[in-house]
PDB file of C-alpha atoms in Angstrom:
ATOM      1  CA  MET A 231    -115.827 -27.695 -40.023  1.00 42.00           C
ATOM      2  CA  GLN A 232    -115.528 -31.458 -40.905  1.00 45.00           C
ATOM      3  CA  LYS A 233    -117.082 -33.373 -38.039  1.00 49.00           C
ATOM      4  CA  SER A 234    -114.731 -35.932 -36.509  1.00 65.00           C
ATOM      5  CA  SER A 235    -115.527 -38.754 -34.120  1.00 75.00           C
ATOM      6  CA  LEU A 236    -113.569 -36.800 -31.445  1.00 79.00           C
ATOM      7  CA  ILE A 237    -115.694 -33.780 -31.792  1.00 78.00           C
ATOM      8  CA  ASN A 238    -118.899 -35.825 -31.771  1.00 78.00           C
ATOM      9  CA  MET A 239    -117.712 -37.642 -28.707  1.00 83.00           C
ATOM     10  CA  MET A 240    -117.105 -34.362 -26.849  1.00 85.00           C
ATOM     11  CA  PHE A 241    -120.517 -32.942 -27.788  1.00 84.00           C
ATOM     12  CA  ASP A 242    -122.212 -36.114 -26.925  1.00 85.00           C
ATOM     13  CA  ASN A 243    -120.602 -36.397 -23.461  1.00 87.00           C
ATOM     14  CA  VAL A 244    -120.767 -32.772 -22.522  1.00 90.00           C
ATOM     15  CA  ARG A 245    -124.306 -31.576 -23.475  1.00 90.00           C
ATOM     16  CA  LEU A 246    -125.284 -27.959 -23.873  1.00 93.00           C
ATOM     17  CA  GLN A 247    -127.820 -27.514 -21.080  1.00 93.00           C
ATOM     18  CA  ALA A 248    -131.044 -25.522 -21.177  1.00 91.00           C
ATOM     19  CA  ASP A 249    -130.349 -21.779 -21.133  1.00 94.00           C
ATOM     20  CA  GLU A 250    -126.587 -22.266 -20.806  1.00 96.00           C
ATOM     21  CA  TYR A 251    -124.375 -19.409 -22.023  1.00 96.00           C
ATOM     22  CA  PHE A 252    -122.543 -20.698 -25.148  1.00 94.00           C
ATOM     23  CA  PRO A 253    -119.045 -19.326 -24.298  1.00 92.00           C
ATOM     24  CA  SER A 254    -119.211 -20.903 -20.803  1.00 92.00           C
ATOM     25  CA  TYR A 255    -120.211 -24.157 -22.505  1.00 93.00           C
ATOM     26  CA  ILE A 256    -116.994 -23.914 -24.535  1.00 90.00           C
ATOM     27  CA  TYR A 257    -115.062 -23.663 -21.371  1.00 88.00           C
ATOM     28  CA  ARG A 258    -116.735 -26.795 -20.054  1.00 89.00           C
ATOM     29  CA  LEU A 259    -115.783 -28.642 -23.218  1.00 88.00           C
ATOM     30  CA  MET A 260    -112.276 -27.559 -22.805  1.00 85.00           C
ATOM     31  CA  GLN A 261    -112.311 -28.920 -19.301  1.00 84.00           C
ATOM     32  CA  PHE A 262    -113.505 -32.243 -20.637  1.00 85.00           C
ATOM     33  CA  ALA A 263    -110.815 -32.207 -23.342  1.00 84.00           C
ATOM     34  CA  ASN A 264    -107.947 -31.368 -21.060  1.00 81.00           C
ATOM     35  CA  PHE A 265    -106.044 -34.406 -22.464  1.00 81.00           C
ATOM     36  CA  MET A 266    -105.207 -32.220 -25.508  1.00 83.00           C
ATOM     37  CA  SER A 267    -103.598 -28.721 -25.757  1.00 81.00           C
ATOM     38  CA  ALA A 268    -105.897 -25.720 -25.743  1.00 80.00           C
ATOM     39  CA  SER A 269    -104.672 -24.643 -29.152  1.00 81.00           C
ATOM     40  CA  HIS A 270    -105.422 -28.133 -30.617  1.00 83.00           C
ATOM     41  CA  PHE A 271    -108.911 -28.170 -29.113  1.00 83.00           C
ATOM     42  CA  LEU A 272    -109.686 -24.697 -30.377  1.00 83.00           C
ATOM     43  CA  SER A 273    -108.374 -25.469 -33.818  1.00 83.00           C
ATOM     44  CA  LEU A 274    -110.918 -28.375 -34.063  1.00 82.00           C
ATOM     45  CA  LEU A 275    -113.708 -25.865 -33.430  1.00 81.00           C
ATOM     46  CA  ARG A 276    -111.996 -23.191 -35.552  1.00 76.00           C
ATOM     47  CA  ILE A 277    -111.858 -20.762 -32.565  1.00 79.00           C
ATOM     48  CA  SER A 278    -108.948 -18.399 -32.270  1.00 69.00           C
ATOM     49  CA  SER A 279    -107.540 -18.585 -28.761  1.00 57.00           C
ATOM     50  CA  SER A 280    -106.829 -14.871 -28.749  1.00 54.00           C
ATOM     51  CA  ARG A 281    -110.522 -13.904 -29.233  1.00 61.00           C
ATOM     52  CA  GLN A 282    -112.028 -12.011 -26.297  1.00 67.00           C
ATOM     53  CA  ILE A 283    -115.296 -13.415 -25.095  1.00 78.00           C
ATOM     54  CA  GLY A 284    -118.214 -11.032 -24.813  1.00 82.00           C
ATOM     55  CA  GLU A 285    -118.973 -10.219 -28.456  1.00 87.00           C
ATOM     56  CA  THR A 286    -122.686 -10.328 -29.318  1.00 93.00           C
ATOM     57  CA  LEU A 287    -122.414 -12.758 -32.213  1.00 92.00           C
ATOM     58  CA  PRO A 288    -118.799 -13.884 -32.989  1.00 89.00           C
ATOM     59  CA  ARG A 289    -118.000 -15.774 -36.109  1.00 87.00           C
ATOM     60  CA  TRP A 290    -116.917 -18.908 -34.239  1.00 87.00           C
ATOM     61  CA  ALA A 291    -120.326 -19.110 -32.565  1.00 91.00           C
ATOM     62  CA  VAL A 292    -122.178 -18.796 -35.835  1.00 91.00           C
ATOM     63  CA  MET A 293    -120.082 -21.439 -37.483  1.00 88.00           C
ATOM     64  CA  LEU A 294    -120.409 -23.821 -34.497  1.00 88.00           C
ATOM     65  CA  ALA A 295    -124.123 -23.250 -34.094  1.00 90.00           C
ATOM     66  CA  THR A 296    -124.751 -23.856 -37.804  1.00 89.00           C
ATOM     67  CA  GLU A 297    -122.361 -26.807 -38.448  1.00 83.00           C
ATOM     68  CA  HIS A 298    -122.862 -28.782 -35.336  1.00 84.00           C
ATOM     69  CA  TYR A 299    -126.531 -28.099 -34.477  1.00 88.00           C
ATOM     70  CA  GLY A 300    -127.819 -27.565 -37.949  1.00 86.00           C
ATOM     71  CA  GLU A 301    -129.895 -24.854 -39.592  1.00 85.00           C
ATOM     72  CA  ASP A 302    -133.105 -26.016 -37.937  1.00 88.00           C
ATOM     73  CA  GLN A 303    -131.653 -25.411 -34.371  1.00 93.00           C
ATOM     74  CA  PHE A 304    -129.510 -22.327 -35.362  1.00 94.00           C
ATOM     75  CA  GLU A 305    -131.918 -19.605 -34.186  1.00 93.00           C
ATOM     76  CA  GLY A 306    -132.731 -21.516 -31.029  1.00 95.00           C
ATOM     77  CA  ILE A 307    -128.965 -21.570 -30.154  1.00 96.00           C
ATOM     78  CA  ILE A 308    -128.793 -17.870 -30.861  1.00 96.00           C
ATOM     79  CA  ASP A 309    -131.888 -16.965 -28.849  1.00 96.00           C
ATOM     80  CA  HIS A 310    -131.374 -19.159 -25.834  1.00 96.00           C
ATOM     81  CA  HIS A 311    -127.625 -19.513 -25.547  1.00 97.00           C
ATOM     82  CA  LEU A 312    -126.260 -16.274 -27.065  1.00 96.00           C
ATOM     83  CA  LEU A 313    -128.777 -13.788 -25.717  1.00 96.00           C
ATOM     84  CA  GLY A 314    -130.630 -13.435 -29.061  1.00 96.00           C
ATOM     85  CA  GLN A 315    -133.858 -12.755 -27.029  1.00 95.00           C
ATOM     86  CA  TYR A 316    -132.137  -9.762 -25.550  1.00 97.00           C
ATOM     87  CA  TRP A 317    -130.564  -8.073 -28.666  1.00 97.00           C
ATOM     88  CA  ARG A 318    -132.299  -9.274 -31.776  1.00 95.00           C
ATOM     89  CA  CYS A 319    -135.087  -6.696 -31.426  1.00 95.00           C
ATOM     90  CA  PHE A 320    -132.428  -4.004 -31.780  1.00 96.00           C
ATOM     91  CA  VAL A 321    -131.361  -5.224 -35.243  1.00 94.00           C
ATOM     92  CA  ALA A 322    -133.497  -5.320 -38.402  1.00 92.00           C
ATOM     93  CA  LYS A 323    -134.199  -8.879 -39.475  1.00 92.00           C
ATOM     94  CA  GLU A 324    -132.626  -8.219 -42.876  1.00 93.00           C
ATOM     95  CA  LYS A 325    -129.425  -6.944 -41.263  1.00 92.00           C
ATOM     96  CA  PHE A 326    -129.282  -9.943 -38.872  1.00 94.00           C
ATOM     97  CA  HIS A 327    -129.633 -12.521 -41.664  1.00 92.00           C
ATOM     98  CA  HIS A 328    -127.134 -10.641 -43.813  1.00 91.00           C
ATOM     99  CA  TYR A 329    -124.658 -10.545 -40.999  1.00 92.00           C
ATOM    100  CA  VAL A 330    -125.098 -14.310 -40.301  1.00 92.00           C
ATOM    101  CA  GLU A 331    -124.586 -15.006 -44.010  1.00 90.00           C
ATOM    102  CA  GLN A 332    -121.419 -13.001 -44.131  1.00 88.00           C
ATOM    103  CA  GLN A 333    -120.048 -14.762 -41.012  1.00 87.00           C
ATOM    104  CA  GLN A 334    -120.796 -18.195 -42.532  1.00 85.00           C
ATOM    105  CA  HIS A 335    -119.299 -17.643 -45.928  1.00 81.00           C
ATOM    106  CA  LYS A 336    -116.513 -15.066 -45.482  1.00 71.00           C
ATOM    107  CA  ARG A 337    -113.612 -14.549 -43.218  1.00 63.00           C
ATOM    108  CA  ALA A 338    -114.705 -11.873 -40.881  1.00 53.00           C
ATOM    109  CA  THR A 339    -112.331 -11.580 -38.006  1.00 57.00           C
ATOM    110  CA  GLY A 340    -113.060  -7.970 -37.251  1.00 64.00           C
ATOM    111  CA  ARG A 341    -116.759  -7.776 -37.969  1.00 79.00           C
ATOM    112  CA  VAL A 342    -119.206  -6.990 -35.133  1.00 86.00           C
ATOM    113  CA  LEU A 343    -123.019  -6.762 -35.165  1.00 91.00           C
ATOM    114  CA  PHE A 344    -123.333  -3.356 -33.401  1.00 93.00           C
ATOM    115  CA  ASN A 345    -121.437  -0.158 -34.110  1.00 85.00           C
ATOM    116  CA  ALA A 346    -118.611   0.454 -31.651  1.00 81.00           C
ATOM    117  CA  GLU A 347    -119.275  -2.895 -29.960  1.00 89.00           C
ATOM    118  CA  LYS A 348    -115.506  -3.417 -29.534  1.00 88.00           C
ATOM    119  CA  THR A 349    -115.370  -0.228 -27.502  1.00 91.00           C
ATOM    120  CA  LEU A 350    -117.824  -1.794 -25.013  1.00 92.00           C
ATOM    121  CA  LEU A 351    -115.926  -5.091 -24.694  1.00 88.00           C
ATOM    122  CA  PRO A 352    -113.576  -3.867 -21.873  1.00 87.00           C
ATOM    123  CA  PHE A 353    -116.689  -3.211 -19.827  1.00 93.00           C
ATOM    124  CA  GLN A 354    -118.212  -6.721 -20.194  1.00 91.00           C
ATOM    125  CA  THR A 355    -118.536  -9.109 -17.287  1.00 94.00           C
ATOM    126  CA  ILE A 356    -119.400 -12.787 -16.793  1.00 95.00           C
ATOM    127  CA  LYS A 357    -122.146 -13.221 -14.231  1.00 96.00           C
ATOM    128  CA  LEU A 358    -123.519 -16.067 -12.125  1.00 95.00           C
ATOM    129  CA  CYS A 359    -126.220 -16.699  -9.566  1.00 97.00           C
ATOM    130  CA  PRO A 360    -124.716 -18.884  -6.810  1.00 95.00           C
ATOM    131  CA  LEU A 361    -128.081 -20.480  -6.170  1.00 96.00           C
ATOM    132  CA  CYS A 362    -128.574 -21.356  -9.855  1.00 96.00           C
ATOM    133  CA  CYS A 363    -125.163 -22.866  -9.994  1.00 93.00           C
ATOM    134  CA  GLU A 364    -125.769 -24.889  -6.863  1.00 94.00           C
ATOM    135  CA  GLU A 365    -129.029 -26.257  -8.291  1.00 94.00           C
ATOM    136  CA  SER A 366    -127.321 -27.079 -11.647  1.00 92.00           C
ATOM    137  CA  VAL A 367    -124.576 -28.968  -9.863  1.00 90.00           C
ATOM    138  CA  GLN A 368    -127.240 -31.095  -8.158  1.00 91.00           C
ATOM    139  CA  ARG A 369    -129.116 -31.591 -11.364  1.00 89.00           C
ATOM    140  CA  TYR A 370    -126.264 -31.998 -13.944  1.00 85.00           C
ATOM    141  CA  GLY A 371    -123.114 -32.465 -11.868  1.00 84.00           C
ATOM    142  CA  VAL A 372    -121.670 -29.167 -13.110  1.00 84.00           C
ATOM    143  CA  GLY A 373    -122.299 -25.459 -12.475  1.00 87.00           C
ATOM    144  CA  ILE A 374    -124.141 -23.771 -15.347  1.00 92.00           C
ATOM    145  CA  PHE A 375    -123.803 -20.146 -16.278  1.00 95.00           C
ATOM    146  CA  LYS A 376    -127.168 -19.034 -17.620  1.00 97.00           C
ATOM    147  CA  ALA A 377    -127.285 -17.018 -20.805  1.00 97.00           C
ATOM    148  CA  ARG A 378    -129.957 -14.603 -19.566  1.00 97.00           C
ATOM    149  CA  HIS A 379    -127.686 -13.548 -16.765  1.00 98.00           C
ATOM    150  CA  GLN A 380    -125.069 -12.372 -19.190  1.00 97.00           C
ATOM    151  CA  ALA A 381    -127.177  -9.517 -20.567  1.00 97.00           C
ATOM    152  CA  PRO A 382    -125.190  -6.298 -19.933  1.00 96.00           C
ATOM    153  CA  THR A 383    -128.137  -4.784 -18.076  1.00 97.00           C
ATOM    154  CA  ALA A 384    -129.029  -7.799 -15.996  1.00 98.00           C
ATOM    155  CA  PHE A 385    -127.961  -7.652 -12.287  1.00 98.00           C
ATOM    156  CA  ILE A 386    -130.581  -9.784 -10.420  1.00 97.00           C
ATOM    157  CA  CYS A 387    -131.503 -13.454 -10.852  1.00 97.00           C
ATOM    158  CA  GLN A 388    -135.233 -13.282 -11.549  1.00 94.00           C
ATOM    159  CA  GLU A 389    -135.798 -16.810 -10.145  1.00 94.00           C
ATOM    160  CA  HIS A 390    -133.988 -16.392  -6.791  1.00 95.00           C
ATOM    161  CA  GLU A 391    -134.037 -12.584  -6.530  1.00 95.00           C
ATOM    162  CA  HIS A 392    -130.269 -12.894  -5.737  1.00 95.00           C
ATOM    163  CA  VAL A 393    -127.654 -10.271  -6.873  1.00 97.00           C
ATOM    164  CA  LEU A 394    -125.641 -11.748  -9.693  1.00 98.00           C
ATOM    165  CA  TYR A 395    -121.887 -12.182  -8.938  1.00 98.00           C
ATOM    166  CA  GLN A 396    -119.642 -10.968 -11.682  1.00 96.00           C
ATOM    167  CA  ARG A 397    -116.147 -10.944 -13.025  1.00 94.00           C
ATOM    168  CA  PRO A 398    -114.603  -8.795 -15.863  1.00 92.00           C
ATOM    169  CA  VAL A 399    -114.058 -10.773 -19.070  1.00 88.00           C
ATOM    170  CA  SER A 400    -110.690  -9.015 -19.361  1.00 84.00           C
ATOM    171  CA  GLU A 401    -109.460 -11.477 -16.718  1.00 85.00           C
ATOM    172  CA  PHE A 402    -109.880 -14.339 -19.250  1.00 80.00           C
ATOM    173  CA  LYS A 403    -107.408 -14.645 -22.093  1.00 70.00           C
ATOM    174  CA  GLY A 404    -109.783 -15.644 -24.820  1.00 69.00           C
ATOM    175  CA  PHE A 405    -110.675 -19.374 -24.582  1.00 73.00           C
ATOM    176  CA  GLU A 406    -107.365 -20.491 -23.163  1.00 68.00           C
ATOM    177  CA  PHE A 407    -108.887 -22.743 -20.461  1.00 60.00           C
ATOM    178  CA  SER A 408    -108.407 -21.881 -16.779  1.00 65.00           C
ATOM    179  CA  GLN A 409    -110.191 -23.638 -13.979  1.00 67.00           C
ATOM    180  CA  ALA A 410    -110.523 -20.248 -12.382  1.00 77.00           C
ATOM    181  CA  PHE A 411    -113.346 -19.560 -14.755  1.00 83.00           C
ATOM    182  CA  PHE A 412    -115.560 -21.881 -12.680  1.00 86.00           C
ATOM    183  CA  ASP A 413    -114.147 -20.697  -9.345  1.00 88.00           C
ATOM    184  CA  GLN A 414    -117.065 -18.973  -7.642  1.00 89.00           C
ATOM    185  CA  ASN A 415    -114.667 -17.367  -5.134  1.00 91.00           C
ATOM    186  CA  ALA A 416    -113.087 -15.340  -8.006  1.00 91.00           C
ATOM    187  CA  TYR A 417    -116.396 -13.571  -8.661  1.00 95.00           C
ATOM    188  CA  TYR A 418    -117.558 -10.634  -6.555  1.00 95.00           C
ATOM    189  CA  LYS A 419    -120.913  -9.264  -5.474  1.00 96.00           C
ATOM    190  CA  PRO A 420    -121.347  -5.763  -6.830  1.00 95.00           C
ATOM    191  CA  LYS A 421    -123.019  -2.941  -5.037  1.00 94.00           C
ATOM    192  CA  ILE A 422    -126.533  -2.621  -6.469  1.00 95.00           C
ATOM    193  CA  THR A 423    -128.275   0.765  -6.679  1.00 97.00           C
ATOM    194  CA  ILE A 424    -131.720   1.949  -7.811  1.00 97.00           C
ATOM    195  CA  PHE A 425    -130.043   2.579 -11.195  1.00 98.00           C
ATOM    196  CA  HIS A 426    -129.088  -1.079 -11.492  1.00 98.00           C
ATOM    197  CA  ARG A 427    -132.532  -2.188 -10.473  1.00 97.00           C
ATOM    198  CA  TRP A 428    -134.244   0.038 -13.086  1.00 98.00           C
ATOM    199  CA  LEU A 429    -131.999  -1.372 -15.786  1.00 98.00           C
ATOM    200  CA  ASP A 430    -132.749  -4.877 -14.503  1.00 98.00           C
ATOM    201  CA  PHE A 431    -136.549  -4.173 -14.607  1.00 97.00           C
ATOM    202  CA  GLU A 432    -136.244  -2.964 -18.157  1.00 97.00           C
ATOM    203  CA  THR A 433    -134.152  -6.057 -19.069  1.00 97.00           C
ATOM    204  CA  ASN A 434    -136.892  -8.348 -17.664  1.00 96.00           C
ATOM    205  CA  ARG A 435    -139.453  -6.462 -19.709  1.00 96.00           C
ATOM    206  CA  LEU A 436    -137.398  -6.962 -22.797  1.00 95.00           C
ATOM    207  CA  PHE A 437    -137.152 -10.709 -22.200  1.00 95.00           C
ATOM    208  CA  THR A 438    -140.865 -11.165 -21.558  1.00 94.00           C
ATOM    209  CA  MET A 439    -141.976  -9.228 -24.618  1.00 94.00           C
ATOM    210  CA  THR A 440    -141.839 -10.663 -28.180  1.00 92.00           C
ATOM    211  CA  ASN A 441    -139.046  -9.406 -30.481  1.00 90.00           C
ATOM    212  CA  ALA A 442    -141.575  -7.897 -32.831  1.00 92.00           C
ATOM    213  CA  ASN A 443    -143.425  -5.938 -30.060  1.00 95.00           C
ATOM    214  CA  TYR A 444    -140.209  -4.709 -28.455  1.00 96.00           C
ATOM    215  CA  ARG A 445    -138.747  -3.721 -31.803  1.00 95.00           C
ATOM    216  CA  GLU A 446    -141.796  -1.496 -32.421  1.00 96.00           C
ATOM    217  CA  GLU A 447    -141.405   0.037 -29.033  1.00 96.00           C
ATOM    218  CA  VAL A 448    -137.693   0.812 -29.701  1.00 96.00           C
ATOM    219  CA  LEU A 449    -138.515   2.517 -33.071  1.00 95.00           C
ATOM    220  CA  LEU A 450    -141.355   4.499 -31.365  1.00 96.00           C
ATOM    221  CA  HIS A 451    -139.111   5.663 -28.542  1.00 96.00           C
ATOM    222  CA  LYS A 452    -136.384   6.657 -30.908  1.00 95.00           C
ATOM    223  CA  ARG A 453    -138.857   8.862 -32.785  1.00 95.00           C
ATOM    224  CA  VAL A 454    -140.171  10.374 -29.622  1.00 95.00           C
ATOM    225  CA  PHE A 455    -136.623  11.138 -28.332  1.00 94.00           C
ATOM    226  CA  MET A 456    -135.681  12.811 -31.604  1.00 92.00           C
ATOM    227  CA  GLU A 457    -138.821  14.844 -32.032  1.00 92.00           C
ATOM    228  CA  SER A 458    -139.364  15.901 -28.396  1.00 93.00           C
ATOM    229  CA  SER A 459    -135.814  16.971 -28.034  1.00 90.00           C
ATOM    230  CA  PHE A 460    -135.974  19.116 -31.178  1.00 87.00           C
ATOM    231  CA  TYR A 461    -132.679  17.592 -32.165  1.00 86.00           C
ATOM    232  CA  SER A 462    -131.006  18.647 -35.430  1.00 80.00           C
ATOM    233  CA  HIS A 463    -128.225  16.873 -37.175  1.00 75.00           C
ATOM    234  CA  ARG A 464    -126.747  20.286 -37.958  1.00 77.00           C
ATOM    235  CA  ARG A 465    -124.745  21.889 -35.235  1.00 79.00           C
ATOM    236  CA  CYS A 466    -127.055  24.160 -33.064  1.00 84.00           C
ATOM    237  CA  SER A 467    -127.379  25.012 -29.390  1.00 89.00           C
ATOM    238  CA  THR A 468    -130.042  22.299 -28.874  1.00 88.00           C
ATOM    239  CA  SER A 469    -127.913  19.470 -30.351  1.00 88.00           C
ATOM    240  CA  VAL A 470    -124.817  20.625 -28.539  1.00 91.00           C
ATOM    241  CA  ASN A 471    -126.680  20.740 -25.257  1.00 93.00           C
ATOM    242  CA  LEU A 472    -128.102  17.206 -25.708  1.00 94.00           C
ATOM    243  CA  ASN A 473    -124.804  15.623 -26.684  1.00 93.00           C
ATOM    244  CA  ARG A 474    -122.955  17.375 -23.899  1.00 95.00           C
ATOM    245  CA  GLN A 475    -125.428  16.204 -21.210  1.00 96.00           C
ATOM    246  CA  TRP A 476    -125.520  12.736 -22.690  1.00 97.00           C
ATOM    247  CA  GLY A 477    -121.841  12.305 -22.878  1.00 96.00           C
ATOM    248  CA  LYS A 478    -121.339  13.258 -19.253  1.00 97.00           C
ATOM    249  CA  ALA A 479    -124.120  10.899 -18.183  1.00 98.00           C
ATOM    250  CA  LEU A 480    -122.817   8.032 -20.189  1.00 98.00           C
ATOM    251  CA  ALA A 481    -119.314   8.319 -18.647  1.00 97.00           C
ATOM    252  CA  ARG A 482    -120.890   8.377 -15.202  1.00 97.00           C
ATOM    253  CA  TYR A 483    -123.226   5.400 -15.978  1.00 98.00           C
ATOM    254  CA  LEU A 484    -120.337   3.247 -17.262  1.00 97.00           C
ATOM    255  CA  ALA A 485    -118.174   4.070 -14.236  1.00 96.00           C
ATOM    256  CA  VAL A 486    -121.070   3.018 -11.906  1.00 97.00           C
ATOM    257  CA  LEU A 487    -121.910  -0.166 -13.724  1.00 97.00           C
ATOM    258  CA  TYR A 488    -118.385  -1.228 -14.436  1.00 95.00           C
ATOM    259  CA  PRO A 489    -116.102  -0.003 -11.643  1.00 94.00           C
ATOM    260  CA  HIS A 490    -113.270  -2.252 -12.927  1.00 93.00           C
ATOM    261  CA  ALA A 491    -113.154  -0.056 -16.039  1.00 93.00           C
ATOM    262  CA  LYS A 492    -114.131   3.346 -14.660  1.00 92.00           C
ATOM    263  CA  ASN A 493    -110.862   4.880 -15.829  1.00 93.00           C
ATOM    264  CA  ASP A 494    -111.866   4.153 -19.400  1.00 93.00           C
ATOM    265  CA  ALA A 495    -115.443   5.421 -19.007  1.00 94.00           C
ATOM    266  CA  GLY A 496    -114.795   9.065 -19.902  1.00 94.00           C
ATOM    267  CA  GLN A 497    -112.755   8.339 -23.004  1.00 93.00           C
ATOM    268  CA  SER A 498    -115.105   5.581 -24.257  1.00 93.00           C
ATOM    269  CA  SER A 499    -118.131   7.848 -23.885  1.00 93.00           C
ATOM    270  CA  LEU A 500    -116.638  10.167 -26.537  1.00 92.00           C
ATOM    271  CA  ASN A 501    -116.869   7.554 -29.204  1.00 93.00           C
ATOM    272  CA  SER A 502    -118.774   9.003 -32.242  1.00 90.00           C
ATOM    273  CA  ALA A 503    -121.000   5.930 -32.432  1.00 90.00           C
ATOM    274  CA  PHE A 504    -122.331   6.708 -28.967  1.00 94.00           C
ATOM    275  CA  LYS A 505    -123.643  10.170 -29.867  1.00 93.00           C
ATOM    276  CA  ALA A 506    -127.326  10.918 -29.217  1.00 93.00           C
ATOM    277  CA  SER A 507    -127.983  11.224 -32.933  1.00 92.00           C
ATOM    278  CA  GLN A 508    -126.784   7.692 -33.511  1.00 92.00           C
ATOM    279  CA  ILE A 509    -128.902   6.237 -30.756  1.00 94.00           C
ATOM    280  CA  MET A 510    -132.009   8.071 -31.788  1.00 94.00           C
ATOM    281  CA  ASP A 511    -131.660   7.160 -35.513  1.00 93.00           C
ATOM    282  CA  VAL A 512    -134.262   4.557 -36.468  1.00 93.00           C
ATOM    283  CA  ARG A 513    -131.973   3.385 -39.238  1.00 91.00           C
ATOM    284  CA  THR A 514    -129.164   2.477 -36.819  1.00 90.00           C
ATOM    285  CA  ALA A 515    -128.783  -0.800 -34.966  1.00 92.00           C
ATOM    286  CA  THR A 516    -128.338   0.468 -31.388  1.00 94.00           C
ATOM    287  CA  HIS A 517    -126.705  -1.733 -28.906  1.00 96.00           C
ATOM    288  CA  PRO A 518    -129.263  -2.593 -26.159  1.00 96.00           C
ATOM    289  CA  LEU A 519    -126.943  -1.355 -23.405  1.00 97.00           C
ATOM    290  CA  LEU A 520    -126.673   2.047 -25.008  1.00 97.00           C
ATOM    291  CA  TYR A 521    -130.362   2.184 -25.740  1.00 97.00           C
ATOM    292  CA  LEU A 522    -131.388   1.482 -22.141  1.00 98.00           C
ATOM    293  CA  LEU A 523    -128.826   3.964 -20.766  1.00 98.00           C
ATOM    294  CA  PHE A 524    -130.029   6.682 -23.143  1.00 97.00           C
ATOM    295  CA  LYS A 525    -133.660   5.899 -22.219  1.00 97.00           C
ATOM    296  CA  PHE A 526    -132.809   6.349 -18.547  1.00 98.00           C
ATOM    297  CA  PHE A 527    -130.971   9.531 -19.251  1.00 97.00           C
ATOM    298  CA  TYR A 528    -133.766  10.975 -21.407  1.00 96.00           C
ATOM    299  CA  LEU A 529    -136.557  10.099 -19.032  1.00 95.00           C
ATOM    300  CA  PHE A 530    -134.849  11.134 -15.738  1.00 96.00           C
ATOM    301  CA  GLU A 531    -131.895  13.460 -16.280  1.00 96.00           C
ATOM    302  CA  PHE A 532    -132.074  15.338 -19.605  1.00 95.00           C
ATOM    303  CA  LYS A 533    -132.810  19.063 -19.213  1.00 92.00           C
ATOM    304  CA  ALA A 534    -133.824  20.842 -22.464  1.00 83.00           C
TER     305      ALA A 534
END
């Protein structure tokens, strides 16, 4: 993307704030640039207006982080503004760098970082802490959506111990700007259960550990799950039993966590990339949401 004085002016006047979620920052930029059409603005940033927000690492974000902030700041943008601290430990370093290189140098409109990630998109939500937003308005003059809150398994603001309000990403048509994105009245307070709090606890552990240490823990747990369940990739009663229990549990978990998409939970849980064998395979990059759901299932519900 060739930098223009207009692009530079927008980035200089609307600064990316500490820990701000990158997609919500794009919405703020669009609000600032309301003197031009949404399609023109998005074309300047090479963002397709039809793209659904919620992808782990979309091509537009890779290009924007690289070309505007530079290589020296790229990984900081990924970690602190695109939840890299949350998901990078689930992807081998080599695969991550290969994926980034592909996104930078090839057209990759359909590529995603995790298997079956597109199947999980309808379940995604945008979340906010009202108290954090209020404090950011006082500090910056605008309400900031924190990146950490957007983790699929985050439900509580760790700073204020406040339940995160949420809204399905399906209510937003890509990046076509709508003031409703910042309308706190459009977000709802979900019912939080012990299940939510367990996931939130595990999410906080993930954020507080180093990527290297958590990556080792993930690999260890995958091996333990595989060996202790006596799972076989060949069809046998043990494997059938595990996959049957897991499929039912996954459908129930998705319906509880994402009531707006509960009608899709059963069908989505049948996706082959969500099978127990895929999640336990140390060679597979497992989406953190699936890993933590399977961990809960294996620890508390699975019956051999």
